[in-house]
CSV table of C-alpha atoms in Angstrom, one decimal:
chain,number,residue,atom,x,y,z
A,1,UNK,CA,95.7,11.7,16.9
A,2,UNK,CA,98.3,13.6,20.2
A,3,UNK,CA,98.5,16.9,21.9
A,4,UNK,CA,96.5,17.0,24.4
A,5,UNK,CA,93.7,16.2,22.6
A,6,UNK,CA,94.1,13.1,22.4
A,7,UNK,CA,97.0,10.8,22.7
A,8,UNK,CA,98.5,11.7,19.5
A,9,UNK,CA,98.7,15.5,19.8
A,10,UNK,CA,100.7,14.9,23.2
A,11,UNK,CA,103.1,13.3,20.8
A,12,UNK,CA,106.1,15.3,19.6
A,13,UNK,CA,105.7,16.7,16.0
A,14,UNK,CA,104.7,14.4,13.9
A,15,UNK,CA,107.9,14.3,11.6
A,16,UNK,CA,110.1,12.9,14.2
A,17,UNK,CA,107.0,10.8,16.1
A,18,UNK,CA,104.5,10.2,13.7
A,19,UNK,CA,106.6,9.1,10.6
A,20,UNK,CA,109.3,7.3,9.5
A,21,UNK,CA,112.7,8.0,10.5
A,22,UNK,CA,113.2,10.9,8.8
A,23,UNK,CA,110.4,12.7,6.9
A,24,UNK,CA,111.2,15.9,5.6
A,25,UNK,CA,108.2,18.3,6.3
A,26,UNK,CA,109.7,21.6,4.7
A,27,UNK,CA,112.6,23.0,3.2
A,28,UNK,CA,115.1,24.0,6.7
A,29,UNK,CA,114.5,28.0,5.7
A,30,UNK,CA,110.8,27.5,6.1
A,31,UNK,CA,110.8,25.4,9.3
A,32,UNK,CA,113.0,27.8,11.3
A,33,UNK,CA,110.7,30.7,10.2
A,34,UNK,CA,107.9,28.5,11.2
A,35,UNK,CA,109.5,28.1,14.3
A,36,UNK,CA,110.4,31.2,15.2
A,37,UNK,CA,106.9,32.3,14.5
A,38,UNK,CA,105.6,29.5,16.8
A,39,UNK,CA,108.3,31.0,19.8
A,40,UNK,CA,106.9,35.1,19.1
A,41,UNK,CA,103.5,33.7,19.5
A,42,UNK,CA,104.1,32.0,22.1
A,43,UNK,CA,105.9,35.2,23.7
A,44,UNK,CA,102.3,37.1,22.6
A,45,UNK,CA,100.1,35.3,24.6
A,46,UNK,CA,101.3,36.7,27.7
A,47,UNK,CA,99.6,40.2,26.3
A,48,UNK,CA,96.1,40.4,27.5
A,49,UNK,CA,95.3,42.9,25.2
A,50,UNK,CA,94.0,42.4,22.0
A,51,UNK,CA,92.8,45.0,19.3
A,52,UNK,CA,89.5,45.0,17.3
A,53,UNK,CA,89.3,43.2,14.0
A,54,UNK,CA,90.0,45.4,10.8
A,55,UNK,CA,88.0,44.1,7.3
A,56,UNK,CA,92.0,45.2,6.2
A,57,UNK,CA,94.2,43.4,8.6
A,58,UNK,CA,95.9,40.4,7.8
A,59,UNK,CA,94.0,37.0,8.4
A,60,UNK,CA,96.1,34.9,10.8
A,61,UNK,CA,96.2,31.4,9.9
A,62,UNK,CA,97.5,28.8,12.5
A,63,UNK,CA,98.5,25.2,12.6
A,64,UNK,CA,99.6,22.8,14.6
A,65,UNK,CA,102.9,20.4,14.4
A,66,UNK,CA,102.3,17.9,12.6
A,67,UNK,CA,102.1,17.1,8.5
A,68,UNK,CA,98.6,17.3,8.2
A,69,UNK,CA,98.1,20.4,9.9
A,70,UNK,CA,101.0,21.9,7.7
A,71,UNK,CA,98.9,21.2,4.9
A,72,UNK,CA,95.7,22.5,6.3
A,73,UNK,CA,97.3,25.8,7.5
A,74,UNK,CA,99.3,26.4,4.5
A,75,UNK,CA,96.3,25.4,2.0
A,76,UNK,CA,94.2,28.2,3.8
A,77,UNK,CA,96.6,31.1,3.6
A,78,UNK,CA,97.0,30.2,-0.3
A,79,UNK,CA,93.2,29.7,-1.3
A,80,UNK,CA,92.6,32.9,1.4
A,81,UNK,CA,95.3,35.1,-0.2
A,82,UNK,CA,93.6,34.1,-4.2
A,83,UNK,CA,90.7,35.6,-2.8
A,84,UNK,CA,92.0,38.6,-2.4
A,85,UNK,CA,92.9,38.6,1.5
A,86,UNK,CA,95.9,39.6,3.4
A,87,UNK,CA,97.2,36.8,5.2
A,88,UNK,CA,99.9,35.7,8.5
A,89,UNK,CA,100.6,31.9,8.7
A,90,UNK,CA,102.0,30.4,12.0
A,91,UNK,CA,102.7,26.5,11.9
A,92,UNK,CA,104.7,24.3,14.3
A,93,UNK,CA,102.0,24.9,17.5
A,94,UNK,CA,101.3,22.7,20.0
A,95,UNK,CA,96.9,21.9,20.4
A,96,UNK,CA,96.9,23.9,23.6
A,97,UNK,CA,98.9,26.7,22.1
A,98,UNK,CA,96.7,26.8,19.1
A,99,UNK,CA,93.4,27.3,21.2
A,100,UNK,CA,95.1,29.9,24.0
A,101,UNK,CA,96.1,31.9,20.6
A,102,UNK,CA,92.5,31.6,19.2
A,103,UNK,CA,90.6,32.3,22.1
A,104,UNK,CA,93.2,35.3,22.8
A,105,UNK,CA,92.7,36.7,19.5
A,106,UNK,CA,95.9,36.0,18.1
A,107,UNK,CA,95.0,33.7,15.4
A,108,UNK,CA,92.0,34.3,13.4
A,109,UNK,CA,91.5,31.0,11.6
A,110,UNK,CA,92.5,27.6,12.3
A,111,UNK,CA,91.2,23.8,11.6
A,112,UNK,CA,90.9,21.6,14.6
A,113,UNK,CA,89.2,18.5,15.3
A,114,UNK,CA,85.7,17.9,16.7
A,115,UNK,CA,86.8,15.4,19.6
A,116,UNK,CA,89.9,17.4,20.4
A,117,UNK,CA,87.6,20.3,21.1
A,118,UNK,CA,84.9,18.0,22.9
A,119,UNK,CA,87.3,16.0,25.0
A,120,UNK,CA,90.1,18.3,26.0
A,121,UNK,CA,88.9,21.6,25.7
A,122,UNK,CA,85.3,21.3,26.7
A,123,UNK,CA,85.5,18.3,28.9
A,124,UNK,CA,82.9,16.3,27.7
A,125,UNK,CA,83.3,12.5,28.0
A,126,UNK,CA,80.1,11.6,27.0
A,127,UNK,CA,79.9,9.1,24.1
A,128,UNK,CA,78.4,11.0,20.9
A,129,UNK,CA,78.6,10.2,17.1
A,130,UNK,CA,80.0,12.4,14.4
A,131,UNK,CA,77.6,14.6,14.3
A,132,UNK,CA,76.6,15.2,17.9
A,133,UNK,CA,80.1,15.6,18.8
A,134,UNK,CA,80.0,18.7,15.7
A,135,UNK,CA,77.0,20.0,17.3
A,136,UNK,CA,77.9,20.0,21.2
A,137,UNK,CA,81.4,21.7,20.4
A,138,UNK,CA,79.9,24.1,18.1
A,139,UNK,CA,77.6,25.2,20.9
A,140,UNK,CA,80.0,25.5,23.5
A,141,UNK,CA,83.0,27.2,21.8
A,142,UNK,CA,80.4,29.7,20.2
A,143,UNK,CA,80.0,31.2,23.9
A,144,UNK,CA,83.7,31.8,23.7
A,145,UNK,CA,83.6,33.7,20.6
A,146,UNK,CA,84.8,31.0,18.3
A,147,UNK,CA,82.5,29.8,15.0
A,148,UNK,CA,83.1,25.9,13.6
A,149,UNK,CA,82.1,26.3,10.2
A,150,UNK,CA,81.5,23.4,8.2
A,151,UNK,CA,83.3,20.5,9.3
A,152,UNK,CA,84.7,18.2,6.6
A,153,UNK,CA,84.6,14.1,6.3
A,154,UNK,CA,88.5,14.1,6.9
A,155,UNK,CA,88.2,11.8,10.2
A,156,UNK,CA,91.6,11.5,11.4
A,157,UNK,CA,90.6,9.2,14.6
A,158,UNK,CA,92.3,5.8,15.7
A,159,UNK,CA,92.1,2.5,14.2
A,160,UNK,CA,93.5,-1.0,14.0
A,161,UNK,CA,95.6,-1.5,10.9
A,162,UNK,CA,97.0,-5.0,9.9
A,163,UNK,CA,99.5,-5.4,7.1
A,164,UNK,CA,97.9,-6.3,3.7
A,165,UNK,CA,99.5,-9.9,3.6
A,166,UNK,CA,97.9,-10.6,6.7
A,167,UNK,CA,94.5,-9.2,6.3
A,168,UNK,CA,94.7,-10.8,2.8
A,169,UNK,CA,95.2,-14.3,4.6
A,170,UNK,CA,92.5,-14.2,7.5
A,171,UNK,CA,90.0,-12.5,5.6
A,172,UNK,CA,89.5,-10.1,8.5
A,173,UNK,CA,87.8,-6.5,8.2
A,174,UNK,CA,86.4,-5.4,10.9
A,175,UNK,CA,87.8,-5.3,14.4
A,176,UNK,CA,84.5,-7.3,15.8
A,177,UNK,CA,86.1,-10.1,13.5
A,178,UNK,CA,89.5,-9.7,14.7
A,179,UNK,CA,88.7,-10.2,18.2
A,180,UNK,CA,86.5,-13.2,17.7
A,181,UNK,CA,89.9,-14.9,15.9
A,182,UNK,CA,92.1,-13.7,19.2
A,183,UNK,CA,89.1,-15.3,21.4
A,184,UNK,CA,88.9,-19.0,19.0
A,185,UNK,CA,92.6,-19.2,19.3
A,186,UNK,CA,94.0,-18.3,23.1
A,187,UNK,CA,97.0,-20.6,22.8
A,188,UNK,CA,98.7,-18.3,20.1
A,189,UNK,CA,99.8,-15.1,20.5
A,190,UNK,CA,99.0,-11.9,19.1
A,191,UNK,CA,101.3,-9.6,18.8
A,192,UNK,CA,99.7,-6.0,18.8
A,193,UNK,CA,101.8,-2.6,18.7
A,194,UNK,CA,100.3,0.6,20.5
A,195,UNK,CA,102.0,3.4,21.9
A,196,UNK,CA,102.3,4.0,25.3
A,197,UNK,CA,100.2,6.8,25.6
A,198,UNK,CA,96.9,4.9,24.2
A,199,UNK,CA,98.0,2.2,26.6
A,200,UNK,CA,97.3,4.3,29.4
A,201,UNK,CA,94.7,6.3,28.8
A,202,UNK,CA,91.5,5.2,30.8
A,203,UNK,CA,89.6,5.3,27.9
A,204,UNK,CA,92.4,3.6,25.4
A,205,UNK,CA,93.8,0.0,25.4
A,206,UNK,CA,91.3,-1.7,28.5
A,207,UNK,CA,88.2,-0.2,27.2
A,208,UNK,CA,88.9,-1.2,23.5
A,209,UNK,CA,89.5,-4.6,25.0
A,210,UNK,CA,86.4,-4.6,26.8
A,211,UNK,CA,84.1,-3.3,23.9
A,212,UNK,CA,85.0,-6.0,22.0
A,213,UNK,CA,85.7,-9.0,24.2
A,214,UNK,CA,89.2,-8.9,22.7
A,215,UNK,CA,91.3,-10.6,25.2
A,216,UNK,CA,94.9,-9.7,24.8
A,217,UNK,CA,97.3,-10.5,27.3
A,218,UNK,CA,99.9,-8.4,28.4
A,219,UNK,CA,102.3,-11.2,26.2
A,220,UNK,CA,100.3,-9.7,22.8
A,221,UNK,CA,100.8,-6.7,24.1
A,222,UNK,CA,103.9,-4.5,22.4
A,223,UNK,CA,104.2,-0.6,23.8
A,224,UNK,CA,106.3,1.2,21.4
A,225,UNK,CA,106.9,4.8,20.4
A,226,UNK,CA,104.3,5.8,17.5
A,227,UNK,CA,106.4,6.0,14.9
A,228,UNK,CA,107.7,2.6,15.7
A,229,UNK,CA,104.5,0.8,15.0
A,230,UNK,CA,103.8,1.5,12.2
A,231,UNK,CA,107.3,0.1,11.4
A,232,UNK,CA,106.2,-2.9,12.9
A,233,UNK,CA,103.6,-3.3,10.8
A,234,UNK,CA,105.5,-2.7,7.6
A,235,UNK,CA,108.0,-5.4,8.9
A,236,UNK,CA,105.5,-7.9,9.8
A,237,UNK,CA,106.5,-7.7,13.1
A,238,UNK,CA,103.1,-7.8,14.8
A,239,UNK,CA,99.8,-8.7,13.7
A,240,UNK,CA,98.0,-5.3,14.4
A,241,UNK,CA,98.5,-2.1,15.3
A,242,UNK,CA,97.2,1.1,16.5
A,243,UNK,CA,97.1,4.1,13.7
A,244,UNK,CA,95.8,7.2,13.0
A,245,UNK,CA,93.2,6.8,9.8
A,246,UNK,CA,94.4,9.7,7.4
A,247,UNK,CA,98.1,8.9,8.4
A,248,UNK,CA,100.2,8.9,5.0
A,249,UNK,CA,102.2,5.6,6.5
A,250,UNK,CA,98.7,3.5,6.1
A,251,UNK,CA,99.2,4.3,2.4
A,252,UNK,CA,102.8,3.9,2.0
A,253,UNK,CA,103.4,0.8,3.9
A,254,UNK,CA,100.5,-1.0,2.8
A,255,UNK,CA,98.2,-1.4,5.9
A,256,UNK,CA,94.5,-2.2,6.2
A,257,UNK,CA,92.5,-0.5,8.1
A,258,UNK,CA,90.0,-2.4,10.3
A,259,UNK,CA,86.7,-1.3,10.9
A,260,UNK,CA,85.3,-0.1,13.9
A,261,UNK,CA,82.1,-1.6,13.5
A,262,UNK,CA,81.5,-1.0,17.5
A,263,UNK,CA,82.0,2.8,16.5
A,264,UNK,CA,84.5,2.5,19.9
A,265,UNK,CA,86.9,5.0,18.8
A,266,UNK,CA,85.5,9.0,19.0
A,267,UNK,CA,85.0,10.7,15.8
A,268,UNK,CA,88.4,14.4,15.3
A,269,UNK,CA,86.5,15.2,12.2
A,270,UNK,CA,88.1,18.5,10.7
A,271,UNK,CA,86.9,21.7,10.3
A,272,UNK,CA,87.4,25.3,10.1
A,273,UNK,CA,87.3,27.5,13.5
A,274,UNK,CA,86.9,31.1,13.5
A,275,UNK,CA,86.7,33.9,15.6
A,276,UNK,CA,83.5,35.0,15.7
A,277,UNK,CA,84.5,39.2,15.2
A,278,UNK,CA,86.5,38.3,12.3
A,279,UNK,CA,83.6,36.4,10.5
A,280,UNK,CA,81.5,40.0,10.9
A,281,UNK,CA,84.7,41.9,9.9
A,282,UNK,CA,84.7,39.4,6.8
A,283,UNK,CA,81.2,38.7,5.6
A,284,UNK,CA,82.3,36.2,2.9
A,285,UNK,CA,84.2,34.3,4.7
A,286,UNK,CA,82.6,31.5,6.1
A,287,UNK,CA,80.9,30.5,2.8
A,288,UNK,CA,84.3,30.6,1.3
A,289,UNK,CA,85.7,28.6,4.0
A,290,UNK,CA,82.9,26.2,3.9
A,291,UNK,CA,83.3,25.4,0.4
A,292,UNK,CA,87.4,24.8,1.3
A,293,UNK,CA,85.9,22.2,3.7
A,294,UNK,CA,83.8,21.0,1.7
A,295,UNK,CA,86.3,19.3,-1.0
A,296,UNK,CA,88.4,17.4,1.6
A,297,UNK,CA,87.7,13.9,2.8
A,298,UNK,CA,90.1,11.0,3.9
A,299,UNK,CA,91.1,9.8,0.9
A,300,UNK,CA,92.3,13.1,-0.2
A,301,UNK,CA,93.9,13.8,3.3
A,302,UNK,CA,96.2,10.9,3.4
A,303,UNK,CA,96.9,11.4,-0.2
A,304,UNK,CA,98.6,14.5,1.0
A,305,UNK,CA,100.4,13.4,3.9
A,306,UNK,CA,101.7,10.1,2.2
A,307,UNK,CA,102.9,12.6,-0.8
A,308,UNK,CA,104.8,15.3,2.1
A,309,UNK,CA,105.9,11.9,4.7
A,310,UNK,CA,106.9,9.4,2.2
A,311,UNK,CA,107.5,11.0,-0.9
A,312,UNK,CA,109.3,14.1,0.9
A,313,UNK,CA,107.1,16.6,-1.6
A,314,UNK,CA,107.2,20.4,-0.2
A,315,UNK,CA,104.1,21.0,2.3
A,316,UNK,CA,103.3,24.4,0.1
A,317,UNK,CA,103.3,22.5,-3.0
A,318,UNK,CA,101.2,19.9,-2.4
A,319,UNK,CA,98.7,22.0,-0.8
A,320,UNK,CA,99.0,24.1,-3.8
A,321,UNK,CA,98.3,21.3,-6.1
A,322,UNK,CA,94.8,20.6,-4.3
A,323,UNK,CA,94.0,23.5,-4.3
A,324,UNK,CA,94.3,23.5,-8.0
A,325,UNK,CA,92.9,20.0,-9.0
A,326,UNK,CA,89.5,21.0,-6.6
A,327,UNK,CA,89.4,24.4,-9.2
A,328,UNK,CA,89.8,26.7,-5.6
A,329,UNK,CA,92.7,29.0,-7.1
């Protein structure tokens, strides 16, 4: 997931949307400064000028508003400031907010996601893979001054999740599988949670359907707030359930994620995007950034958010910790 990007980053942030009731995503001190950091950036963007990159100016380092981004954000501004640069961090930003600050010079470095760039940014709504979507958004945001670096293998796209009793029980994988079980038996029903937002989208809930010749009904059908479903899915209230793959909830309430064997669902790998001045200002920077990138992947990314969403561990910390394990500090 979501903002504007896709579905989920039109969601609110993800402590109150994306997570259970009441994850704790940093200590209060540290979320009002965040917060107040997101307001005077927003305040800045109405300046249209911007000064030159200095090699000795602080590196600003944004993120967006929601756990995994907190982690991404603050785990740059550590490993940057062990390598000996001055950094700002800004968290708590909407997707839309992010890029008007990046493309207005004032943010320097952030991580975004491959389709968030194609589909809402760029406008593309051409089907590509993984790496074609890399490659098109990396050629179009280059004419606009901004640099994707390497992209990593964290993938946080939608999927199907079921809850591990029932996957366990049916023997079902993938979702190609899934729907040939809704199509052999139309007199049950299927109860499957989605948020409203996928629902609607034109290329959400009726286009899944249709890939797959799964034929839901609007009886299987349950429209609930994100946070909700996954919920659901820990109470074995439906039978599936649309997630986001590197969510910390799929770890901490047990779920199985189906495969999208179809490849349906776009690919919002993750990856470090920097202005293209402060990449000449900072001749090392991209090959240290690269080799951040590098060391993350899903299973390391949900490790993190299920530590900050359900074990209520401090954002910094377990960035910190990662950082440390991967020998980067």
């Amino acid at each position: 997931m979501s903002n504007e990007h896709h579905a989920r980053r039109r969601l609110p942030p993800r402590a109150p949307a994306r997570k259970h009731a009441a994850p704790r995503l940093a200590t209060a001190a540290r979320g009002l400064a965040r917060r107040l950091g997101a307001v005077l950036l927003a305040a800045g963007l109405l300046l249209a000028w911007q000064a030159p990159a200095r090699a000795d100016a602080p590196l600003r380092v944004g993120g967006k508003n929601f756990t995994e981004q907190l982690i991404l954000s603050s785990m740059t501004a550590q490993y940057l400031r062990a390598k000996g640069y001055a950094t700002d961090l800004t968290t708590g930003l909407g997707s839309t907010l992010m890029r008007q600050a990046l493309e207005n010079g004032q943010l320097d470095v952030v991580w975004d996601y491959t389709g968030t760039a194609l589909v809402v940014f760029n406008h593309v709504q051409e089907k590509l893979d993984a790496e074609q979507s890399y490659e098109r958004v990396k050629t179009l945001d280059a004419k606009k001054g901004l640099v994707w670096l390497r992209a990593s293998t964290v993938n946080n796209t939608y999927a199907l999740a079921m809850p591990h009793e029932r996957a366990e029980a049916t023997g079902i994988t993938t979702l190609s599988q899934y729907a040939k079980m809704v199509r052999d038996t139309p007199e049950k029903r299927h109860p499957f949670a989605v948020d409203m937002e996928f629902a609607a989208r034109p290329d959400g809930l009726e286009p899944l359907k249709k890939a797959y010749e799964l034929p839901l009904t609007r009886r299987d059908i349950i429209q609930l707030d994100p946070g909700l479903v996954y919920t659901a899915l820990r109470n074995n209230q439906v039978d599936t359930g649309l997630v986001y793959t590197t969510d910390g909830r799929v770890k901490g309430f047990g779920l199985v994620l189906l495969r999208d064997d179809l490849n349906y669902f776009p690919a919002y790998n993750a990856a470090p995007v920097v202005r293209e001045e402060i990449l000449r200002a900072h001749p090392k920077l991209a090959e240290q950034l690269n080799a951040l990138a590098a060391q993350l992947d899903n299973a390391a990314m949900t490790e993190m958010n299920y530590q900050v969403d359900i074990g209520q561990r401090p954002v910094d910390q377990v960035a910190t910790d990662f950082l440390r394990q991967h020998g980067l500090i």
